[in-house]
PDB file of C-alpha atoms in Angstrom:
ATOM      1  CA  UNK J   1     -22.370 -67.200  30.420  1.00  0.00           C
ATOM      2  CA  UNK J   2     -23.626 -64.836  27.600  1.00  0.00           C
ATOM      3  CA  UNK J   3     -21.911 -61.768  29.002  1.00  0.00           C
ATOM      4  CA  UNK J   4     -18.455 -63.789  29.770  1.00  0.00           C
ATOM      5  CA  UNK J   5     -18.204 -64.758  26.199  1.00  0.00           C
ATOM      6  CA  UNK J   6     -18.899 -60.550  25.129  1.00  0.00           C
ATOM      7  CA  UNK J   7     -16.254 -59.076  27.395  1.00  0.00           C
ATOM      8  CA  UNK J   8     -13.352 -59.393  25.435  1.00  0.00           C
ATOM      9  CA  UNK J   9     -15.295 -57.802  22.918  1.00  0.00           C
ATOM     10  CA  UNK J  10     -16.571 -54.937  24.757  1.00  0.00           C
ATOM     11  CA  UNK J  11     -12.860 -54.303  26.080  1.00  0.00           C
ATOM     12  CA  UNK J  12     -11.802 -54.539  22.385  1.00  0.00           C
ATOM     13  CA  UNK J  13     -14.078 -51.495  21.264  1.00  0.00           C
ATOM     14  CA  UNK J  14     -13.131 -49.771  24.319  1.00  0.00           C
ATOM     15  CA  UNK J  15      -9.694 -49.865  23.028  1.00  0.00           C
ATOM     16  CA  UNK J  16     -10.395 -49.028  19.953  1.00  0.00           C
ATOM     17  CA  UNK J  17     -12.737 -45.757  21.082  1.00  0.00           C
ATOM     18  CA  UNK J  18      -9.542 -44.870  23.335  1.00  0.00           C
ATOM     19  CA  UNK J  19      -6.845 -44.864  19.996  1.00  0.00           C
ATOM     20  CA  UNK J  20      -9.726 -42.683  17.986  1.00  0.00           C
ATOM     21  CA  UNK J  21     -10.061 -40.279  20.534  1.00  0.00           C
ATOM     22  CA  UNK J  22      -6.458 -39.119  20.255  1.00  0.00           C
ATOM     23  CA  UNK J  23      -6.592 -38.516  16.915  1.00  0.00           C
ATOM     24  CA  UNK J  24      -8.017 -39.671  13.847  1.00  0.00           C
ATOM     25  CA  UNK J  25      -5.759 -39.906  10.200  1.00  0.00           C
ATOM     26  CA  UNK J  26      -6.877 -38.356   7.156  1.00  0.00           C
ATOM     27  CA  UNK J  27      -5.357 -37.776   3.784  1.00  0.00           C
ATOM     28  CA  UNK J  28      -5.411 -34.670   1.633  1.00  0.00           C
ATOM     29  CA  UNK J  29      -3.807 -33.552  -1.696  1.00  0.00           C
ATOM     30  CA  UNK J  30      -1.049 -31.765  -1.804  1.00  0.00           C
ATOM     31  CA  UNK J  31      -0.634 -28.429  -4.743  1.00  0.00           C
ATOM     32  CA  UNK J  32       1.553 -31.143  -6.765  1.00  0.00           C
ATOM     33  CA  UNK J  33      -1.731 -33.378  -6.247  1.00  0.00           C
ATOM     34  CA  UNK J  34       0.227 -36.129  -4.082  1.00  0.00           C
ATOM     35  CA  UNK J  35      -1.633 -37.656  -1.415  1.00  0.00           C
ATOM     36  CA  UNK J  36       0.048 -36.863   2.103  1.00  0.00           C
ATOM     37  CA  UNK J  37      -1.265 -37.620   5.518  1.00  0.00           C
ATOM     38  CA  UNK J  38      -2.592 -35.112   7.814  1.00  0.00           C
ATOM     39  CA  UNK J  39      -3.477 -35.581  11.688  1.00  0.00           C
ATOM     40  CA  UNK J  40      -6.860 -34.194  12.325  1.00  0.00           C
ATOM     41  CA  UNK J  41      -7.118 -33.788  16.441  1.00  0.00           C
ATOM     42  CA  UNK J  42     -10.745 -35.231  17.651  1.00  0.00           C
ATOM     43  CA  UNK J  43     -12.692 -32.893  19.220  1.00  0.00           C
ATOM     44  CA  UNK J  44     -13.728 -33.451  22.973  1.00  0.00           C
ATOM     45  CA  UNK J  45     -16.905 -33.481  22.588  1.00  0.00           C
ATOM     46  CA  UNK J  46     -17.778 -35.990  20.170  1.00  0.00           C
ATOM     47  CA  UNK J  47     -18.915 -39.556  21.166  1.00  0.00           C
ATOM     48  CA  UNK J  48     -16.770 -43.128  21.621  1.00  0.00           C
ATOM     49  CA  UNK J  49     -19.036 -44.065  18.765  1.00  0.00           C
ATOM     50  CA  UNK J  50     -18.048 -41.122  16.519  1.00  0.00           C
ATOM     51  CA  UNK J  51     -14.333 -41.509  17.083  1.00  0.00           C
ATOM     52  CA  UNK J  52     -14.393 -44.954  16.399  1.00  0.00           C
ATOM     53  CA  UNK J  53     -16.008 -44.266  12.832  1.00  0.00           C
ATOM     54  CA  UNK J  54     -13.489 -41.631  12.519  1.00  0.00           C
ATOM     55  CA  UNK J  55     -10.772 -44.323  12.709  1.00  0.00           C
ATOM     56  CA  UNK J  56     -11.969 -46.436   9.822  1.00  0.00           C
ATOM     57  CA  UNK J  57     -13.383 -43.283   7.791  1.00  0.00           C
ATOM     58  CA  UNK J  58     -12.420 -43.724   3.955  1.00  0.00           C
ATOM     59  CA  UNK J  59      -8.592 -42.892   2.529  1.00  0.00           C
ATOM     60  CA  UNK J  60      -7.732 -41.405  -0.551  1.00  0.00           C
ATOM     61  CA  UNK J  61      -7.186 -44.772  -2.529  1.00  0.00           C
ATOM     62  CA  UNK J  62      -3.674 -44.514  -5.045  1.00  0.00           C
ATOM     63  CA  UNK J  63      -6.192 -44.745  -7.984  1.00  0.00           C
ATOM     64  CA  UNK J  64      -7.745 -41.192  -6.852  1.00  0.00           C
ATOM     65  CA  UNK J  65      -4.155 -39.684  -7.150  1.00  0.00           C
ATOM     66  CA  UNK J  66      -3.492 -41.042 -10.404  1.00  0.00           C
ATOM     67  CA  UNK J  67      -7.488 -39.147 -11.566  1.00  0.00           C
ATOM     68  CA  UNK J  68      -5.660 -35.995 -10.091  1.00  0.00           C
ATOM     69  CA  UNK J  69      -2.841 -36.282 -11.686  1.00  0.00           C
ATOM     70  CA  UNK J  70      -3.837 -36.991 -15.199  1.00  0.00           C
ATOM     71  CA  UNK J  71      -6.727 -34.239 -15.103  1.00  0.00           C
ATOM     72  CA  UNK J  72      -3.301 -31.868 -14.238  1.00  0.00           C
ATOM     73  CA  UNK J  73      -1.360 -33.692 -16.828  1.00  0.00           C
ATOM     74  CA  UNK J  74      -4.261 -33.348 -19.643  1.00  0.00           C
ATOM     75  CA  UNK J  75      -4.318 -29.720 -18.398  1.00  0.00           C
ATOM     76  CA  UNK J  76      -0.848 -29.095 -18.494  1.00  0.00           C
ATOM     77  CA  UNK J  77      -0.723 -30.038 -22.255  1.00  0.00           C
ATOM     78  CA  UNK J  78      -3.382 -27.805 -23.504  1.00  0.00           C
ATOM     79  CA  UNK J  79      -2.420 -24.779 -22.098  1.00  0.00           C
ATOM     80  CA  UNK J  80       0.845 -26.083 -23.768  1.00  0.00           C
ATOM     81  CA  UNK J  81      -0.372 -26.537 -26.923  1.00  0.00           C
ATOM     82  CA  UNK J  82      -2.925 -23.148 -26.531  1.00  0.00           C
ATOM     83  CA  UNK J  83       0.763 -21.309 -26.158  1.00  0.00           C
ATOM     84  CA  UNK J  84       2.175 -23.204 -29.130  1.00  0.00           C
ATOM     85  CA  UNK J  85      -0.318 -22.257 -31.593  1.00  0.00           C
ATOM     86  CA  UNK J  86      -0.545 -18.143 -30.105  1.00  0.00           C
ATOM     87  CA  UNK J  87       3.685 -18.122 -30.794  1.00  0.00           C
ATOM     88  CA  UNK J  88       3.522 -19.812 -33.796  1.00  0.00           C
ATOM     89  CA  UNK J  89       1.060 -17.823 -35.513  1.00  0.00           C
ATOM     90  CA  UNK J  90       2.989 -14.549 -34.038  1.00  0.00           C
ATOM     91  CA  UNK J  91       5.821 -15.901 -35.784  1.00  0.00           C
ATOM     92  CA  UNK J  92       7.841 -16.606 -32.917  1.00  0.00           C
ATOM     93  CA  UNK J  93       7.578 -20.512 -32.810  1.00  0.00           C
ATOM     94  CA  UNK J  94       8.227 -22.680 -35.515  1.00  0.00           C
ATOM     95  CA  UNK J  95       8.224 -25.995 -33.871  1.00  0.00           C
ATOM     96  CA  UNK J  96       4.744 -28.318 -33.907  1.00  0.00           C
ATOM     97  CA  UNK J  97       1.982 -27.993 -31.834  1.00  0.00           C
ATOM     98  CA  UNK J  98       1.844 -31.324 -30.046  1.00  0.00           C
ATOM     99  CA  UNK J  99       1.704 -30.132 -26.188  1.00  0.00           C
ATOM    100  CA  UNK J 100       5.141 -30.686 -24.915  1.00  0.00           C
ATOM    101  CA  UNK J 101       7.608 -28.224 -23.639  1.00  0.00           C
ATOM    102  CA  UNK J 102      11.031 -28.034 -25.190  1.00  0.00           C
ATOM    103  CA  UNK J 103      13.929 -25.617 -25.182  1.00  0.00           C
ATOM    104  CA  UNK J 104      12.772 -24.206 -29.254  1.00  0.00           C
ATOM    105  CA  UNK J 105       8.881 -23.382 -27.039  1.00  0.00           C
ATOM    106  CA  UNK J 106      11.156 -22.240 -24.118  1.00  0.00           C
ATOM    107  CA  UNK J 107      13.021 -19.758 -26.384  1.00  0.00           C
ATOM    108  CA  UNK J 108       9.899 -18.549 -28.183  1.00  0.00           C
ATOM    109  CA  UNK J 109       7.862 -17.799 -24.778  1.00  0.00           C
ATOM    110  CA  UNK J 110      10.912 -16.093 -23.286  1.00  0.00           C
ATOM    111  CA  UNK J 111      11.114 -13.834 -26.672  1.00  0.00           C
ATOM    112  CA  UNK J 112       7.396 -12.878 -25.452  1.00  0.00           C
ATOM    113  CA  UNK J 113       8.255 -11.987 -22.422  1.00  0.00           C
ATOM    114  CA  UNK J 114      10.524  -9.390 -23.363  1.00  0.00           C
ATOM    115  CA  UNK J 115       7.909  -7.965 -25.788  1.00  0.00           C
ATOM    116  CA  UNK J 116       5.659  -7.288 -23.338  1.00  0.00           C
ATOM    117  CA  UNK J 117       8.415  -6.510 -20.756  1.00  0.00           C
ATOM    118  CA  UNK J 118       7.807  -9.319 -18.335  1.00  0.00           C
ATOM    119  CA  UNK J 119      10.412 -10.869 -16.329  1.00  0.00           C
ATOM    120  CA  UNK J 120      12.291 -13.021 -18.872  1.00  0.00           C
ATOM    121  CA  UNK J 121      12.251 -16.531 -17.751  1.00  0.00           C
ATOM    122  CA  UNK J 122      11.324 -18.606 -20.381  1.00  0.00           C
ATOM    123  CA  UNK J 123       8.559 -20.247 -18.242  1.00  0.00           C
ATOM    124  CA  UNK J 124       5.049 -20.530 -18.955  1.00  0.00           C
ATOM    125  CA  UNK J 125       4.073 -19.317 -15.994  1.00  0.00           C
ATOM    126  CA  UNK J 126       0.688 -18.216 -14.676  1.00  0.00           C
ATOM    127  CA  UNK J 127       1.166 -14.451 -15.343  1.00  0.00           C
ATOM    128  CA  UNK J 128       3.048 -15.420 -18.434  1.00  0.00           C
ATOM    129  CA  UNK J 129       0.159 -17.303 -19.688  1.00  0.00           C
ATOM    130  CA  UNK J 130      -2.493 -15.336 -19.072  1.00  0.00           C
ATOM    131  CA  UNK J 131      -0.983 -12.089 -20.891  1.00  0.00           C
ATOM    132  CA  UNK J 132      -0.606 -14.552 -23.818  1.00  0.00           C
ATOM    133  CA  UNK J 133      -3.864 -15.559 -23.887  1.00  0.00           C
ATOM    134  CA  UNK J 134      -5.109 -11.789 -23.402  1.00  0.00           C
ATOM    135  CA  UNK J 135      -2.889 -10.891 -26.328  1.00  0.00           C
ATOM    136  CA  UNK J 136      -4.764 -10.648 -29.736  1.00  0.00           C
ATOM    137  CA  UNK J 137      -1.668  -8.206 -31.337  1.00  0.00           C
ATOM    138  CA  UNK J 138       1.548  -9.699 -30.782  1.00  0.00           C
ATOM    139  CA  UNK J 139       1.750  -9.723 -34.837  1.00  0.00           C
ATOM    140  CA  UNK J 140       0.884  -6.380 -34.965  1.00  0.00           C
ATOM    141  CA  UNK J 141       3.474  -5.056 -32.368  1.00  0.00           C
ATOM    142  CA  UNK J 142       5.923  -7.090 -33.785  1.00  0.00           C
ATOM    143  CA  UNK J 143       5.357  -5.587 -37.641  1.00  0.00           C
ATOM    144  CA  UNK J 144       5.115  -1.951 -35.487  1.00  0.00           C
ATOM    145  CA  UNK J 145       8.623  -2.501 -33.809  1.00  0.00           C
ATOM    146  CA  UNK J 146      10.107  -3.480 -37.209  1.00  0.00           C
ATOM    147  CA  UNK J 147       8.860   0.018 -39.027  1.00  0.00           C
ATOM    148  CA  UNK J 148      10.282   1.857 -36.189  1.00  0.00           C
ATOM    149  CA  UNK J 149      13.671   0.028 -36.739  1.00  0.00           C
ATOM    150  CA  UNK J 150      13.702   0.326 -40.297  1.00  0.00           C
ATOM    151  CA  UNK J 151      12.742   3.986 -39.871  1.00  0.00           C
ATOM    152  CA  UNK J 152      15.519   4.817 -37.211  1.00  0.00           C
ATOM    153  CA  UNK J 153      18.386   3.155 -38.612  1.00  0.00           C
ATOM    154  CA  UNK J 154      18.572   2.467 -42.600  1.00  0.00           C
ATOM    155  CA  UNK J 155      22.026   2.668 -43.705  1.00  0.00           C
ATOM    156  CA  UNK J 156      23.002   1.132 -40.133  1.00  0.00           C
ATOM    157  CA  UNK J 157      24.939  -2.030 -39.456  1.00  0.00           C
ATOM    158  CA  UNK J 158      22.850  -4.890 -38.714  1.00  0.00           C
ATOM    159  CA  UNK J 159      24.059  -4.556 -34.988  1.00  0.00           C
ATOM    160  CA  UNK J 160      22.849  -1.115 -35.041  1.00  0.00           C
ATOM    161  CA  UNK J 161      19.511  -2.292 -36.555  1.00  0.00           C
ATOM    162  CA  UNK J 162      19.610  -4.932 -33.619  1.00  0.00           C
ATOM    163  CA  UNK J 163      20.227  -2.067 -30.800  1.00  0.00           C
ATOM    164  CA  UNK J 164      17.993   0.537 -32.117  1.00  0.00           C
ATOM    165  CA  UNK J 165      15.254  -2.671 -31.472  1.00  0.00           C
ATOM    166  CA  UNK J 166      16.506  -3.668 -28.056  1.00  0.00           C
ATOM    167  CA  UNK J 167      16.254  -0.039 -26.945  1.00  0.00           C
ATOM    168  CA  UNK J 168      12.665  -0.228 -27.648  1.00  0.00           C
ATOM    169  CA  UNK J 169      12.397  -3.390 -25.506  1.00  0.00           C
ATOM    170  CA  UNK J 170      14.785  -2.138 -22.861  1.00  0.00           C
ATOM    171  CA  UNK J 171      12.012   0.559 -22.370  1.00  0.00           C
ATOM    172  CA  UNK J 172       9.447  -1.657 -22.146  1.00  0.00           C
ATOM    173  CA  UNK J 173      11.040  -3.103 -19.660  1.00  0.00           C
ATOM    174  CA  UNK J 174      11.990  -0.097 -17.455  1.00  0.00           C
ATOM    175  CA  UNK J 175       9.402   1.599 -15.042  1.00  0.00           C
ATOM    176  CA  UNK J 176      10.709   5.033 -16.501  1.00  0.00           C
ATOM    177  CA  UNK J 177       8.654   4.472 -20.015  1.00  0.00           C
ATOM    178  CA  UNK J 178       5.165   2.637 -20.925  1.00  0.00           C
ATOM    179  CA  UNK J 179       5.088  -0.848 -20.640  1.00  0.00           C
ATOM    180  CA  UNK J 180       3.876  -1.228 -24.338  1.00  0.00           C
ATOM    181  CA  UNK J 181       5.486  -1.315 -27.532  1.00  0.00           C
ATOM    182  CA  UNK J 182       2.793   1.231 -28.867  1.00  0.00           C
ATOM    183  CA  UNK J 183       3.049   3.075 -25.872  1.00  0.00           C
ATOM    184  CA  UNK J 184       6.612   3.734 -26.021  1.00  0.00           C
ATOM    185  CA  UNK J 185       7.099   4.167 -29.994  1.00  0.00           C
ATOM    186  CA  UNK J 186       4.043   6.895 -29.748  1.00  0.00           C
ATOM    187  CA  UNK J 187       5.561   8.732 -26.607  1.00  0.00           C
ATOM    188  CA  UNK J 188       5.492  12.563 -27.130  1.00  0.00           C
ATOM    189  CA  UNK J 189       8.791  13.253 -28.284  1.00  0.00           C
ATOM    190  CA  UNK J 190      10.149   9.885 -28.258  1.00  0.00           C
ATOM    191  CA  UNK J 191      11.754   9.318 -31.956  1.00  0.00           C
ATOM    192  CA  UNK J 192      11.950  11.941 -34.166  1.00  0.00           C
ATOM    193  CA  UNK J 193      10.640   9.395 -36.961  1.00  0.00           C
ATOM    194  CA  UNK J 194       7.231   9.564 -35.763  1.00  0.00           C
ATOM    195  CA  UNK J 195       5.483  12.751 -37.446  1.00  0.00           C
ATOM    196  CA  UNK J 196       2.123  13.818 -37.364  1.00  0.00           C
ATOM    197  CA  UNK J 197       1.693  10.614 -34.728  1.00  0.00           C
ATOM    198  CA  UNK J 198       1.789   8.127 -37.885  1.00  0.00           C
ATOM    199  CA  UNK J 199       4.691   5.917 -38.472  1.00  0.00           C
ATOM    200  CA  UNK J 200       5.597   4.351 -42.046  1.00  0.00           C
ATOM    201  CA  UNK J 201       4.511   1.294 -43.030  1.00  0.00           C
ATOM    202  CA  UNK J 202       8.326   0.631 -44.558  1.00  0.00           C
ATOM    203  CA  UNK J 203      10.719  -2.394 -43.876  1.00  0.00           C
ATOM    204  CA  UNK J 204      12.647  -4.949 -45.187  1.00  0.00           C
ATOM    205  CA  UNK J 205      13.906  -8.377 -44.366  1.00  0.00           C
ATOM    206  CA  UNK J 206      16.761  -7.606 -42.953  1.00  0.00           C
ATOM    207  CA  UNK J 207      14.682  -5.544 -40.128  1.00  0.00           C
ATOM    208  CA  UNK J 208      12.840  -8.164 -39.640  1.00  0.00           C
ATOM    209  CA  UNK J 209      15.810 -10.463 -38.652  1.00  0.00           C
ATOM    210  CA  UNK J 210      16.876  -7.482 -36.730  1.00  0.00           C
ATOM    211  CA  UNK J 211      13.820  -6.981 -34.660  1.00  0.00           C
ATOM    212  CA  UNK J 212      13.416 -11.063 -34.232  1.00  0.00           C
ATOM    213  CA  UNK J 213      17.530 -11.072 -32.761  1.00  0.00           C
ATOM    214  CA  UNK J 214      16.468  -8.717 -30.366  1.00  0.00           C
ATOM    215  CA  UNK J 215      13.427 -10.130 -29.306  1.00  0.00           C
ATOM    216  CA  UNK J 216      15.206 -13.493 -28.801  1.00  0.00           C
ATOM    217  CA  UNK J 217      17.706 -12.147 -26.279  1.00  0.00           C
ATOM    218  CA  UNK J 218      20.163  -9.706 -28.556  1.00  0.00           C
ATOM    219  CA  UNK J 219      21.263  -6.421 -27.207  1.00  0.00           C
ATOM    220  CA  UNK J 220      24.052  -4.587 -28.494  1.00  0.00           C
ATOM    221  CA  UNK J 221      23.365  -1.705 -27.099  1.00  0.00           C
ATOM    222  CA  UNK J 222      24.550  -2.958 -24.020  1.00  0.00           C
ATOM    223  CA  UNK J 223      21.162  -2.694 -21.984  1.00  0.00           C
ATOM    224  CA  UNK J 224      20.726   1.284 -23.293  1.00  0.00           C
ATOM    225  CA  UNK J 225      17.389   3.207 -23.178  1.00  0.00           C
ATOM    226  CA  UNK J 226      18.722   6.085 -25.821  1.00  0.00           C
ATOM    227  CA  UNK J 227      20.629   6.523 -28.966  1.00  0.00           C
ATOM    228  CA  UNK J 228      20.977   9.482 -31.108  1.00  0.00           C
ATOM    229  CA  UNK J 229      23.209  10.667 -33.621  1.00  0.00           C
ATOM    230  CA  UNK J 230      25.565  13.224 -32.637  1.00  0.00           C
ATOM    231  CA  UNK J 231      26.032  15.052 -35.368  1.00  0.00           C
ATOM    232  CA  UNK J 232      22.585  16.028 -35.890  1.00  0.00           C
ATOM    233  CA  UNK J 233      21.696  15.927 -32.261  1.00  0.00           C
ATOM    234  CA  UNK J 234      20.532  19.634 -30.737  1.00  0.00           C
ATOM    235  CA  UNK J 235      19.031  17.932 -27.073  1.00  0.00           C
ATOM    236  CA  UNK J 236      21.785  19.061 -24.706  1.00  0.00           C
ATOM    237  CA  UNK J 237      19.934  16.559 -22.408  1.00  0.00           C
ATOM    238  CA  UNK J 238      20.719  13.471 -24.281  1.00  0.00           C
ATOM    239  CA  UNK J 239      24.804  14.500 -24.527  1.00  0.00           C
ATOM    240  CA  UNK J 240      24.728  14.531 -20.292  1.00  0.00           C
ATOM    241  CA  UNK J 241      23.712  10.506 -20.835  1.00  0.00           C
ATOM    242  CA  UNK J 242      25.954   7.755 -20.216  1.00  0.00           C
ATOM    243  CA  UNK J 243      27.112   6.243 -22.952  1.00  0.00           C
ATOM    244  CA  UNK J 244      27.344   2.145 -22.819  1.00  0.00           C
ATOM    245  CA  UNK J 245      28.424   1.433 -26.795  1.00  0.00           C
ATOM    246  CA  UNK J 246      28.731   3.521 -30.406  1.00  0.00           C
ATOM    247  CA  UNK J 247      28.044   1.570 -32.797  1.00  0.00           C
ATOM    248  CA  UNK J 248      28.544   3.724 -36.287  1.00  0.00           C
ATOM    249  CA  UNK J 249      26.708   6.489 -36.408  1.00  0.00           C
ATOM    250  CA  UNK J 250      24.292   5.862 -33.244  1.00  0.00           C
ATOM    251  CA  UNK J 251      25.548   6.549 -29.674  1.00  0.00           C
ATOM    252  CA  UNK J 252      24.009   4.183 -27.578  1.00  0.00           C
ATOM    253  CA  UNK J 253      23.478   5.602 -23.755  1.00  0.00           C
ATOM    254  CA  UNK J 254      21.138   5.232 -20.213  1.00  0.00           C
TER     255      UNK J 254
END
């Protein structure tokens, strides 16, 4: 009578032993940390009794996503807040440091970008982030681009003072010329200011605005890599250039 009243459960883990050895259900976390099920295929060689434990092994619970989340959430906001305080004190944000993104910290990590000739996205991405965090002179390039621009053009137009800057970033930019703002401004016989390699430590406010349009997306020089004055121009090179805007006594060209 004892084994009558233990057959239906002896069919029932038979059954059960039968469902786990197809396949067994587990859960793991997606890059966006959201739980999403996976099937795992059992293995012919393991036991009834290991498939069947297999069956009921432990799910990510909902809680466990939320953890995930809010580590990449608390995460999120420092590196946030890390790139905040970097632009600000570069003089490029001027918004508060509080760990959120917005279209003023947008603005101010896309004007980064183009000073260190990155693809100009505005996003704090991963490469974006980690030249930022790498950077200890972004000050010091800045004040360096400004001399050069006060240097090049005084008695220009503010536009001109605005190209003569984006030329500097438009070859930071290009494969053709360094990838640095030192690195181009020092390169032999790249701007007849430079003497002696030293540079003056002169500017004024309005090169400052100047350089600070141009880093924030201004270009009147219509994407050039030159200028140069013609009158005082002897380079035959630099006449067979094509010219993309003149903008008073500066001919702007690629």
């Amino acid at each position: 009578m004892q084994s009558i009243r233990t057959l239906p459960l002896i069919r029932m883990a038979l059954h059960i032993s039968l469902l786990a050895s197809v396949s067994a259900i587990a859960f793991f976390f997606t890059p966006a940390g959201v739980a999403a099920p996976a099937i795992q295929p059992v293995s012919a060689n393991k036991t009834e009794k290991q498939a069947a434990s297999l069956a009921f092994a432990p799910q990510q619970s909902p809680a466990n996503v939320e953890v995930v989340e809010e580590v990449q959430a608390d995460s999120n906001q420092k590196n946030i807040q890390k790139t905040q305080a970097k632009l600000q004190k570069a003089g490029l944000y001027q918004g508060p440091i509080d760990g959120r993104s917005s279209e003023q910290l947008g603005q101010a990590v896309a004007a980064f970008q183009r000073l260190k000739g990155l693809p100009v996205t505005g996003l704090l991405n991963e490469e974006t982030f980690a030249r930022l965090q790498k950077s200890n002179s972004i000050s010091a390039e800045i004040d360096m681009l400004e001399r050069l621009v006060y240097a090049e053009s005084r008695g220009e137009p503010y536009d001109g003072k605005v190209a003569v800057a984006a030329v500097v970033l438009n070859r930071v930019k290009s494969e053709q010329f360094p990838d640095t703002i030192k690195g181009v401004i020092f390169a032999r016989n790249a701007f007849s200011v430079i003497q002696n390699g030293r540079l003056s430590s002169a500017k004024n406010k309005e090169t400052q605005l100047a350089v600070r349009d141009a880093l924030f997306g201004d270009d009147p020089s219509r994407g050039a890599l030159y200028f140069y004055n013609p009158d005082i121009s002897t380079s035959r090179w630099i006449f067979s250039r094509i010219t993309t805007v003149v903008i008073d006594n500066h001919v702007f060209a690629v």
